Amino acid sequence: MSCDTEKYMSLIDKALDRDITELEQKELDIHLENCEACREHYYALKEIISDMKESAPVVAPDHFTEDVMKRLPAVKKKRMPAQWIRRYPVLTAAAVFLILMFGSVMANWSTGNELSVVSGSDNVQIKPSTHTVIVPKGKTVKGDLVVENGDVRVEGKVDGDVVVIKGKKYMASAGQITGDSQEIHQVVEWVWYKLKMFFTGEEQK
Ligand SMILES: [Zn+2]
């Protein structure tokens, strides 16, 4: 009883929606002949639909099959990608976007190794030779300090978050950070951070 259930559920769905191509219909028919589980499911749905049409002999409203499916708890779980794309175009677009974004961020992660202060470059000392950014004693960085490919040494104060990407954070005893601090060593963390920045727009500041 092993068949590609999701695929055939999707075809059944399409057939009942009358949204099926000839080729798909043929494929479905052949499968229904051979697969009892799908056959039963198909006819059960079909019966329900015709019953409902009889009691209300109007044209089936939009999302008719979907509504019927909702009444069937066993079937409800079976959400297929194709249906998803049809029903949730915005979510799908967002997912595609995230995948593309992930790709470009990944590429960036593996190639970039130059020390850079992404945000909060006022009042810091940048030392490319040692890949270090220092917040000097008595100085305050207003806002978040984000450093890529280097270490951060906080001797003064950061009035915000400190994010060190591919580096470490060192605190002097008098150093002070009012927000959160985070070291990012894993590409996954980095991607997550970039996405967060992208959606909150913080990095653009
Ligand atoms: Zn089947």
Coordinates of C-alpha atoms and ligand atoms in Angstrom, one line a residue:
M1 CA 0.0 0.0 0.0
S2 CA 2.8 2.4 -0.8
C3 CA 2.0 5.0 -3.3
D4 CA 3.0 8.6 -3.7
T5 CA 0.0 9.7 -1.7
E6 CA 0.6 13.4 -1.7
K7 CA 0.9 13.5 -5.5
Y8 CA -2.3 11.6 -6.0
M9 CA -4.2 13.5 -3.3
S10 CA -3.2 16.6 -5.3
L11 CA -4.5 15.0 -8.5
I12 CA -7.7 14.0 -6.9
D13 CA -8.1 17.5 -5.6
K14 CA -7.6 18.9 -9.1
A15 CA -9.9 16.4 -10.6
L16 CA -12.7 17.4 -8.2
D17 CA -11.9 21.0 -8.9
R18 CA -12.1 20.2 -12.6
D19 CA -8.7 21.7 -12.8
I20 CA -6.9 18.7 -14.2
T21 CA -5.2 18.2 -17.5
E22 CA -6.0 15.2 -19.7
L23 CA -2.6 13.7 -19.0
E24 CA -3.0 14.0 -15.3
Q25 CA -6.5 12.6 -15.4
K26 CA -5.2 9.5 -17.3
E27 CA -2.5 9.1 -14.7
L28 CA -5.0 9.4 -11.9
D29 CA -7.3 6.9 -13.5
I30 CA -4.6 4.3 -13.9
H31 CA -3.6 4.8 -10.3
L32 CA -7.1 4.6 -9.0
E33 CA -7.5 1.3 -10.7
N34 CA -4.5 0.0 -8.8
C35 CA -4.6 1.7 -5.4
E36 CA -7.5 1.0 -3.1
A37 CA -6.7 3.7 -0.6
C38 CA -6.7 6.5 -3.2
R39 CA -9.8 5.0 -4.9
E40 CA -11.7 5.0 -1.7
H41 CA -10.7 8.5 -0.9
Y42 CA -11.6 9.7 -4.3
Y43 CA -15.0 8.2 -4.3
A44 CA -15.7 9.3 -0.7
L45 CA -15.0 12.9 -1.7
K46 CA -16.9 12.7 -4.9
E47 CA -19.9 11.4 -3.1
I48 CA -19.8 14.1 -0.5
I49 CA -19.6 16.7 -3.2
S50 CA -22.5 15.3 -5.2
D51 CA -24.6 15.1 -2.1
M52 CA -23.9 18.7 -1.3
K53 CA -24.7 19.7 -4.9
E54 CA -28.0 17.9 -4.7
S55 CA -29.0 19.6 -1.6
A56 CA -28.1 22.9 -3.1
P57 CA -28.3 22.5 -6.8
V58 CA -26.4 25.7 -7.6
V59 CA -23.0 26.0 -9.0
A60 CA -20.3 25.0 -6.5
P61 CA -18.9 28.1 -4.9
D62 CA -15.2 28.8 -5.0
H63 CA -13.0 26.8 -2.7
F64 CA -15.7 24.2 -2.7
T65 CA -13.4 21.2 -2.6
E66 CA -11.3 23.0 0.0
D67 CA -14.3 23.5 2.2
V68 CA -15.2 19.9 1.8
M69 CA -11.7 18.8 2.7
K70 CA -11.9 20.9 5.8
R71 CA -14.8 18.8 7.0
L72 CA -12.7 15.7 6.7
P73 CA -10.2 15.6 9.5
A74 CA -8.2 12.7 8.0
V75 CA -7.7 14.5 4.7
K76 CA -7.1 17.9 6.2
K77 CA -3.5 17.2 7.0
K78 CA -2.6 16.5 3.4
R79 CA -1.6 19.9 2.2
M80 CA 0.4 19.7 -1.0
P81 CA 3.1 22.1 -2.3
A82 CA 1.2 22.7 -5.5
Q83 CA -1.9 23.6 -3.6
W84 CA 0.1 25.8 -1.3
I85 CA 1.5 27.7 -4.2
R86 CA -2.0 28.2 -5.5
R87 CA -3.5 29.2 -2.2
Y88 CA -0.7 31.1 -0.6
P89 CA 1.1 32.9 -3.4
V90 CA 2.5 35.6 -1.1
L91 CA 4.0 33.1 1.3
T92 CA 5.4 31.2 -1.6
A93 CA 7.0 34.3 -3.0
A94 CA 8.4 35.0 0.5
A95 CA 9.9 31.6 0.7
V96 CA 11.5 31.9 -2.7
F97 CA 12.9 35.2 -1.7
L98 CA 14.4 33.7 1.5
I99 CA 16.1 31.0 -0.4
L100 CA 17.6 33.4 -2.8
M101 CA 18.7 35.6 0.0
F102 CA 20.2 32.7 1.8
G103 CA 22.2 31.9 -1.3
S104 CA 23.7 35.3 -1.6
V105 CA 24.4 35.6 2.1
M106 CA 26.2 32.2 2.0
A107 CA 28.4 33.3 -0.9
N108 CA 29.2 36.4 1.0
W109 CA 30.0 34.5 4.2
S110 CA 32.6 32.3 2.6
T111 CA 34.4 35.0 0.6
G112 CA 34.4 38.1 2.8
N113 CA 37.3 38.4 5.3
E114 CA 38.0 42.1 5.4
L115 CA 37.5 43.8 8.7
S116 CA 34.5 46.0 8.5
V117 CA 32.4 48.0 10.9
V118 CA 28.9 47.6 9.6
S119 CA 27.4 50.0 12.0
G120 CA 28.5 52.2 14.9
S121 CA 31.8 53.4 13.4
D122 CA 31.7 56.7 15.3
N123 CA 34.0 56.8 18.3
V124 CA 35.7 53.5 17.6
Q125 CA 39.3 52.8 16.7
I126 CA 39.6 50.5 13.7
K127 CA 42.8 48.5 13.5
P128 CA 42.9 46.5 10.3
S129 CA 46.4 45.1 11.0
T130 CA 45.2 43.2 14.0
H131 CA 41.6 42.8 12.8
T132 CA 40.4 44.6 15.9
V133 CA 37.9 47.3 16.6
I134 CA 38.3 49.1 19.9
V135 CA 35.7 51.1 21.8
P136 CA 38.2 53.3 23.8
K137 CA 37.8 54.2 27.4
G138 CA 35.6 57.2 28.0
K139 CA 34.0 56.9 24.6
T140 CA 30.4 55.9 23.8
V141 CA 29.1 54.3 20.7
K142 CA 25.5 55.4 20.3
G143 CA 23.5 52.7 18.7
D144 CA 24.5 49.2 17.8
L145 CA 28.0 48.2 17.0
V146 CA 28.3 45.6 14.3
V147 CA 31.7 44.3 13.3
E148 CA 32.5 41.7 10.6
N149 CA 35.7 39.7 10.4
G150 CA 37.4 41.0 13.4
D151 CA 37.4 41.2 17.2
V152 CA 35.8 43.9 19.3
R153 CA 37.3 45.2 22.5
V154 CA 35.0 47.2 24.6
E155 CA 36.8 49.5 27.0
G156 CA 34.2 52.3 26.9
K157 CA 30.5 52.1 26.4
V158 CA 28.2 50.8 23.7
D159 CA 24.7 52.3 24.0
G160 CA 23.1 49.4 22.1
D161 CA 23.8 45.9 20.9
V162 CA 27.2 44.5 20.0
V163 CA 27.3 42.0 17.2
V164 CA 30.6 40.4 16.3
I165 CA 30.6 38.4 13.1
K166 CA 33.4 35.9 12.7
G167 CA 35.2 37.3 15.7
K168 CA 35.2 37.6 19.4
K169 CA 34.1 40.2 21.9
Y170 CA 36.4 41.2 24.7
M171 CA 35.2 43.3 27.6
A172 CA 37.5 45.4 29.7
S173 CA 36.5 45.7 33.3
A174 CA 35.2 49.2 32.8
G175 CA 33.5 48.2 29.5
Q176 CA 29.8 48.5 29.3
I177 CA 27.1 47.3 26.8
T178 CA 23.6 48.4 27.4
G179 CA 22.0 46.1 24.9
D180 CA 22.5 42.5 23.9
S181 CA 25.8 41.1 22.7
Q182 CA 26.2 38.3 20.2
E183 CA 29.1 36.5 18.5
I184 CA 28.3 34.9 15.2
H185 CA 30.5 32.0 14.1
Q186 CA 28.1 29.9 12.2
V187 CA 26.8 30.7 8.8
V188 CA 23.3 29.7 9.9
E189 CA 23.4 32.3 12.7
W190 CA 24.7 34.8 10.3
V191 CA 22.0 34.2 7.8
W192 CA 19.4 34.5 10.6
Y193 CA 21.0 37.7 11.7
K194 CA 21.0 39.1 8.1
L195 CA 17.4 38.2 7.7
K196 CA 16.4 39.9 10.9
M197 CA 18.3 43.0 9.9
F198 CA 16.7 42.9 6.5
F199 CA 13.2 42.7 7.9
T200 CA 13.7 45.2 10.7
G201 CA 15.8 47.4 8.4
E202 CA 18.3 48.0 11.2
E203 CA 21.4 47.5 9.1
Q204 CA 20.4 50.2 6.7
K205 CA 20.7 52.8 9.5
Ligands
ZN1 ZN -2.6 5.6 -4.1

